XYZ file of C-alpha atoms in Angstrom:
421
model
C -1.148 -90.004 40.235
C -1.603 -88.995 43.809
C 1.662 -87.020 44.673
C -0.128 -83.578 45.206
C 1.255 -80.468 46.373
C -0.795 -79.078 49.337
C -1.454 -75.756 51.282
C -1.141 -76.164 54.962
C -1.473 -73.251 57.406
C -0.581 -70.831 54.464
C 2.533 -72.945 53.842
C 3.137 -74.805 50.542
C 4.140 -78.445 51.117
C 5.435 -80.471 48.262
C 6.091 -84.256 48.206
C 9.372 -85.590 46.711
C 7.520 -86.564 43.361
C 4.709 -83.959 42.842
C 2.467 -83.942 39.685
C 2.814 -80.718 37.787
C -0.057 -80.107 35.185
C 1.259 -78.130 32.208
C -0.338 -76.490 29.185
C 2.031 -76.756 26.202
C 0.537 -73.586 24.620
C 0.190 -72.277 21.100
C 2.668 -71.119 18.541
C 6.100 -71.537 20.010
C 4.607 -73.322 22.954
C 5.346 -76.779 21.597
C 9.073 -75.557 20.721
C 9.873 -74.259 24.395
C 7.974 -76.618 26.637
C 10.003 -79.779 26.354
C 13.417 -78.067 26.384
C 12.419 -76.162 29.503
C 11.264 -79.136 31.249
C 14.581 -80.789 30.327
C 16.397 -78.053 32.026
C 14.336 -78.058 35.205
C 14.561 -81.914 35.411
C 18.258 -81.783 35.087
C 18.569 -79.111 37.804
C 16.260 -81.169 40.189
C 18.338 -84.375 39.476
C 21.652 -82.702 40.193
C 20.447 -80.968 43.272
C 18.852 -84.002 44.793
C 20.509 -86.957 43.218
C 17.354 -88.575 42.107
C 15.576 -88.245 45.512
C 13.076 -85.724 43.858
C 11.445 -85.399 40.656
C 8.616 -83.417 39.002
C 6.028 -85.548 37.423
C 4.917 -83.527 34.297
C 0.999 -84.096 33.305
C -0.134 -82.468 30.189
C -3.529 -80.797 30.206
C -5.176 -78.843 27.301
C -5.922 -75.374 26.449
C -5.800 -73.186 23.468
C -5.673 -74.343 19.703
C -4.563 -77.997 20.778
C -7.561 -78.197 23.120
C -10.039 -76.865 20.510
C -8.867 -79.353 17.962
C -9.109 -82.303 20.257
C -12.177 -81.348 22.310
C -14.034 -78.558 20.569
C -13.347 -76.357 23.601
C -10.633 -73.712 24.146
C -10.541 -74.290 27.908
C -11.948 -77.689 28.861
C -13.239 -78.026 32.552
C -10.843 -81.050 32.987
C -7.807 -78.567 32.664
C -9.319 -76.344 35.350
C -9.896 -79.276 37.477
C -6.378 -80.540 37.234
C -5.023 -77.136 38.371
C -7.369 -77.190 41.278
C -6.630 -80.867 42.314
C -2.744 -80.394 41.921
C -2.539 -76.831 43.035
C 0.466 -75.805 41.025
C 1.031 -75.741 37.127
C 2.886 -74.297 34.286
C 1.464 -72.842 31.184
C 3.090 -71.944 27.744
C 1.916 -68.995 25.529
C -1.825 -68.980 24.556
C -3.550 -67.202 21.807
C -6.682 -65.307 22.237
C -9.657 -67.045 20.446
C -11.011 -65.048 17.543
C -14.752 -64.304 17.695
C -17.206 -64.606 20.694
C -16.919 -66.767 23.772
C -13.719 -66.486 26.042
C -12.353 -62.990 25.876
C -8.861 -64.263 26.914
C -7.720 -67.598 27.962
C -5.073 -66.112 30.274
C -7.728 -63.991 31.779
C -10.162 -66.906 32.110
C -7.733 -69.109 34.056
C -6.717 -66.265 36.457
C -10.268 -65.556 37.175
C -11.356 -68.977 37.482
C -8.849 -69.840 40.088
C -8.834 -66.359 41.535
C -5.229 -65.920 40.927
C -5.091 -62.489 42.388
C -1.363 -61.925 42.199
C 0.651 -61.612 39.061
C 4.123 -61.734 40.276
C 6.977 -60.660 37.907
C 10.524 -60.766 39.336
C 12.996 -58.797 37.107
C 16.766 -59.396 37.304
C 19.725 -59.081 34.983
C 21.897 -61.865 33.924
C 25.570 -60.944 33.161
C 26.209 -60.827 29.432
C 22.587 -60.217 28.344
C 22.444 -56.893 26.172
C 20.431 -54.005 27.978
C 19.510 -50.587 26.861
C 20.500 -49.119 30.209
C 24.134 -48.479 31.486
C 23.899 -50.365 34.807
C 21.343 -53.254 34.529
C 23.004 -55.160 37.286
C 21.321 -52.475 39.617
C 17.716 -53.740 38.498
C 16.380 -56.181 40.961
C 12.544 -55.795 41.472
C 9.518 -57.923 42.202
C 6.258 -56.683 40.703
C 2.957 -57.682 42.530
C 0.318 -56.687 39.894
C -3.301 -56.967 40.941
C -4.907 -59.598 38.617
C -8.684 -59.681 39.120
C -9.851 -56.066 39.152
C -9.239 -52.764 37.420
C -9.247 -53.185 33.570
C -9.190 -56.964 33.982
C -12.885 -56.802 35.282
C -13.707 -56.051 31.482
C -16.679 -53.847 32.235
C -16.858 -51.933 28.851
C -19.671 -50.286 26.659
C -19.213 -49.684 23.037
C -20.227 -46.376 21.463
C -23.697 -46.470 19.669
C -25.025 -49.584 21.488
C -28.183 -49.726 23.458
C -26.534 -50.684 26.672
C -24.096 -47.923 26.195
C -26.821 -45.348 25.738
C -28.568 -46.547 28.950
C -25.247 -46.366 30.702
C -24.629 -42.840 29.443
C -28.065 -41.645 30.277
C -27.726 -42.907 33.725
C -24.565 -41.157 34.343
C -25.899 -37.818 33.006
C -29.580 -37.844 34.244
C -29.244 -39.889 37.536
C -25.711 -39.019 38.526
C -25.451 -35.557 37.403
C -22.246 -36.177 35.384
C -21.426 -33.239 33.165
C -17.997 -33.841 31.922
C -18.544 -36.243 29.178
C -17.169 -34.103 26.093
C -18.889 -35.999 23.393
C -21.559 -38.061 25.059
C -23.126 -39.405 21.672
C -20.022 -40.981 20.234
C -18.248 -41.966 23.696
C -17.585 -45.509 24.741
C -17.107 -46.362 28.618
C -15.127 -48.291 30.644
C -15.429 -49.021 34.399
C -12.450 -49.964 36.674
C -13.664 -51.394 39.955
C -10.795 -51.189 42.787
C -11.970 -52.670 45.986
C -10.484 -52.447 49.519
C -10.664 -56.282 49.771
C -8.852 -56.814 46.405
C -6.112 -54.036 47.079
C -5.535 -55.284 50.730
C -4.918 -58.970 49.722
C -2.415 -57.854 46.934
C -0.502 -55.396 49.172
C -0.522 -57.979 52.094
C 1.036 -60.573 49.870
C 3.637 -58.118 48.593
C 4.585 -57.013 52.169
C 4.751 -60.610 53.347
C 6.990 -61.396 50.350
C 9.370 -58.565 51.123
C 9.494 -59.506 54.985
C 10.188 -63.261 54.261
C 12.953 -62.341 51.867
C 14.324 -59.368 53.792
C 13.928 -56.940 50.954
C 14.212 -53.280 51.733
C 11.076 -51.780 50.459
C 7.575 -52.105 49.085
C 6.612 -49.236 46.705
C 2.893 -48.593 46.046
C 2.522 -47.378 42.414
C -0.451 -45.574 41.533
C -2.285 -42.685 39.667
C -3.938 -41.343 42.728
C -3.428 -37.828 41.887
C -6.027 -38.154 39.080
C -8.195 -41.152 40.227
C -8.483 -40.295 43.833
C -11.146 -42.878 44.808
C -9.675 -45.958 43.123
C -5.961 -45.427 42.683
C -5.751 -43.134 45.465
C -7.673 -45.505 47.681
C -5.289 -48.223 46.830
C -2.413 -46.202 48.198
C -4.207 -45.230 51.346
C -5.588 -48.744 51.929
C -1.845 -49.829 51.578
C -0.526 -47.633 54.097
C -3.314 -48.328 56.703
C -2.726 -52.044 56.229
C 0.950 -51.823 56.663
C 0.572 -49.936 59.948
C -2.257 -52.097 61.184
C -1.021 -55.563 60.352
C 2.862 -55.073 60.076
C 3.756 -52.509 62.734
C 6.827 -54.247 63.789
C 7.985 -55.276 60.384
C 7.357 -51.995 58.522
C 8.027 -48.236 58.494
C 5.753 -46.208 56.238
C 6.449 -42.941 54.422
C 3.357 -41.566 56.147
C 4.960 -42.338 59.626
C 7.946 -40.531 58.250
C 5.821 -37.473 57.371
C 4.279 -37.660 60.790
C 7.574 -37.568 62.649
C 8.789 -34.794 60.163
C 5.655 -32.617 61.006
C 5.938 -33.029 64.649
C 9.652 -33.157 65.315
C 11.453 -31.891 62.032
C 13.170 -33.425 59.161
C 16.431 -34.471 61.043
C 14.323 -36.465 63.367
C 12.330 -37.988 60.575
C 15.577 -38.846 58.747
C 16.809 -40.588 61.862
C 13.598 -42.564 62.369
C 13.925 -43.868 58.728
C 17.710 -44.697 59.312
C 16.805 -46.460 62.473
C 14.004 -48.499 60.712
C 16.296 -49.508 57.977
C 19.058 -50.514 60.428
C 16.437 -52.731 62.236
C 15.648 -54.425 59.015
C 12.158 -52.996 58.587
C 10.596 -52.910 55.238
C 10.054 -49.258 54.068
C 6.513 -48.712 52.580
C 6.245 -45.692 50.158
C 4.480 -44.692 47.198
C 5.165 -43.122 43.684
C 2.980 -41.832 41.043
C 2.868 -44.184 38.076
C 4.498 -41.933 35.416
C 7.077 -40.879 37.936
C 7.871 -44.474 38.774
C 8.501 -45.243 35.176
C 11.101 -42.542 35.120
C 12.653 -43.370 38.647
C 12.991 -47.133 37.732
C 15.460 -46.025 34.827
C 17.281 -43.424 36.817
C 17.255 -45.104 40.299
C 16.236 -48.611 40.046
C 18.218 -49.419 43.287
C 15.462 -47.325 45.219
C 12.728 -49.922 44.561
C 12.435 -53.600 45.403
C 9.055 -54.823 45.630
C 6.331 -53.033 43.619
C 2.660 -53.271 44.446
C 0.421 -51.894 41.909
C -3.028 -52.311 40.154
C -3.556 -54.183 36.901
C -3.066 -51.591 34.130
C 0.039 -49.891 35.788
C 1.430 -53.352 36.316
C 1.229 -54.147 32.584
C 3.223 -51.059 31.632
C 5.651 -51.451 34.510
C 6.518 -55.164 33.951
C 7.188 -54.640 30.281
C 9.413 -51.540 30.795
C 11.392 -53.389 33.611
C 11.798 -56.478 31.465
C 13.008 -54.380 28.517
C 15.838 -52.934 30.955
C 17.272 -56.426 31.633
C 17.034 -57.862 28.022
C 13.434 -58.084 26.973
C 10.184 -59.973 27.683
C 11.799 -63.291 26.241
C 13.685 -63.752 29.385
C 11.105 -62.387 31.862
C 9.321 -64.980 33.932
C 5.913 -64.648 35.518
C 3.513 -66.487 37.921
C -0.313 -66.015 38.851
C -0.773 -66.856 42.527
C -3.449 -67.080 45.008
C -1.690 -67.106 48.373
C -4.728 -68.055 50.371
C -5.773 -71.289 48.364
C -2.160 -71.916 47.057
C -3.263 -72.142 43.529
C -0.253 -70.874 41.165
C 0.218 -71.117 37.445
C 3.716 -70.253 36.205
C 3.847 -68.924 32.643
C 5.834 -67.726 29.775
C 5.039 -64.001 29.583
C 5.549 -63.575 25.919
C 3.193 -64.254 23.146
C 2.914 -67.114 20.774
C 5.157 -65.914 17.992
C 3.663 -68.070 15.251
C 5.873 -66.574 12.733
C 8.884 -68.460 14.137
C 6.958 -71.647 15.521
C 8.727 -74.806 14.445
C 11.899 -73.026 13.248
C 13.975 -73.617 16.479
C 14.556 -70.047 17.079
C 12.399 -69.349 20.062
C 14.084 -68.321 23.396
C 12.826 -70.750 26.176
C 14.240 -68.360 28.951
C 10.909 -66.902 30.146
C 9.455 -70.328 30.564
C 12.504 -71.872 32.165
C 12.696 -69.093 34.559
C 8.896 -69.302 35.306
C 9.432 -72.939 36.143
C 12.420 -71.816 38.484
C 9.748 -69.657 40.235
C 7.825 -72.814 40.644
C 10.727 -74.495 42.169
C 10.990 -71.644 44.666
C 7.308 -71.753 45.477
C 7.558 -75.350 46.535
C 10.654 -74.808 48.453
C 13.206 -76.579 46.110
C 15.761 -73.626 46.165
C 18.759 -75.840 45.687
C 17.415 -76.760 42.190
C 16.455 -73.181 41.457
C 20.171 -72.155 41.968
C 21.262 -74.846 39.662
C 19.279 -73.331 36.841
C 20.298 -69.620 37.640
C 24.129 -70.867 37.692
C 23.521 -72.475 34.266
C 21.953 -69.603 32.626
C 24.567 -67.171 33.979
C 27.265 -69.088 32.418
C 25.480 -69.674 29.332
C 24.874 -65.939 28.772
C 28.225 -65.046 29.943
C 29.570 -67.322 27.227
C 27.396 -65.438 24.723
C 25.811 -68.743 23.517
C 22.222 -67.777 22.877
C 19.161 -67.942 20.820
C 18.267 -65.727 17.608
C 16.572 -63.010 19.556
C 19.757 -62.227 21.706
C 22.193 -63.172 18.935
C 21.148 -60.312 16.982
C 22.190 -57.824 19.695
C 25.495 -59.381 20.777
C 28.756 -59.187 19.184
C 30.840 -62.316 18.996
C 27.841 -64.432 20.180
C 27.346 -68.120 19.007
C 23.826 -68.740 17.642
C 21.978 -71.808 19.201
C 18.658 -73.487 18.429
C 16.075 -73.652 21.345
C 17.102 -77.282 22.040
C 20.742 -76.493 21.883
C 20.320 -73.546 24.215
C 18.624 -75.822 26.849
C 21.419 -78.441 26.442
C 23.953 -75.514 27.025
C 22.314 -74.577 30.335
C 22.448 -78.046 31.496
C 26.085 -78.486 30.659
C 26.771 -75.094 32.608
C 25.210 -76.264 35.831
C 27.877 -76.511 38.300
C-alpha cells in the first residue's frame, strides 16, 4: 500500500487509487460501513470508468479494537491516519470507566483536527419540521480543540477543586461564586491562535466556493473575553488577511457613522455585487432563532465548540435529522481529515438492518470533494435525491413519510446506486 494522499502547498493531491483507512465503528457501525462503501465505490466507478478507485483499509478503534488488542484506540490506528492523511470513521461509543474520556475527542486532539465541518442541506422528499427546508444551505465550522473540548473541570468536594476555588477567591478576588462549598468548576480556554485558524479556514472555504457570507456566532455579550474576543479576532483577521475578498459588518458600521446609513447600504450592496464575502456576527441564542426564521441569511457559520454543538444538531433537525447529517474533522494545515457518521452507535437496532447509512455516505461524499473527485460526489447526490424523492427509505424516515416504501440498510444503498444517472 503506497498510494497516499498528500498535502502540497496547502492543496490536497490524490493519486488515482488512494488508500483510505476506515474505522468500522461500534453498534450500527458494522451495519452501515459496507453499504456506504458500496455506494461510494459505485459512484467512483461510474464517474471515472474504472480509472480511479478508493482502496479501503480497515483500522481498529472502539469495542472491536479492545476485543482484539486490549486497547480502545491503538497507536497503529493513529499511525495509519497520519500516514494516509485522510480516513473515515463510523460511530464510536465512549468507554465506560477511566482512561480515554472520549474516543472521538482523542482522535481529534491527537491529529489536531481543529475544524469540525458540518454542511447542512435538504434533499427533496425528506420530511422536515419547517415550512421551507429548501432554503437551508449552511456550512458549520465548529472549533474542535478548545472551549469545553479542552476538558478542564473540577468536581465539587474534591481536593483540587477546593484548591482551585480558594485560588479564585483568595488570590484573584473573585466574589461571585454564590455557593462556593458545593460548586464544581469548568474552564473554557479560547485563544487568538485557535480562533484565527478556525475563522481563516471558514473564510477561505467561503471565498473558494463563492458563498455569500460568514457569520461569527458567539455569546460575547456575556463572555466578553472568550466569545467576545472570538468575534473581535474574526473581524480583525478578515480585514487584515482578506481585504479584497471580504466586507465586514464593522466596515459597514464605520461607513454608517461617517457618511450615514444610505452610504453604508450602498457600500454593502457594492460589496455583494463584487462577489465579496460579507463577514457578520450574531449572538448564539439569536442565531438559533434566525436560522429558523431566515435561514437564507446565513451561509458559512464560524463558531466555538459548545455553540457549534447546539447549532449543528438544530440545523440537522431542520433538514431531516442527524441520521442524514454528514461531518468531517479537518486540519487544513497538515491535511489530516477524518470523515465520520455524526450520529451515535444505536445499539438497540444494531444488526437489524434498520439503520440509515446516509450520514456516513454523505460524509464519504465530503471526502470525495476534499480530494477533488467532484464528479463522483455528484453521482451520489443524484442517487440520493432520486431515492428520497421516490420515498424509498429506511425505518427512521419511513415512520415520518406517507406512502413510503420501507427498505433495509443494504436495500437503501442498492437503491441509491440504481438511481445514479
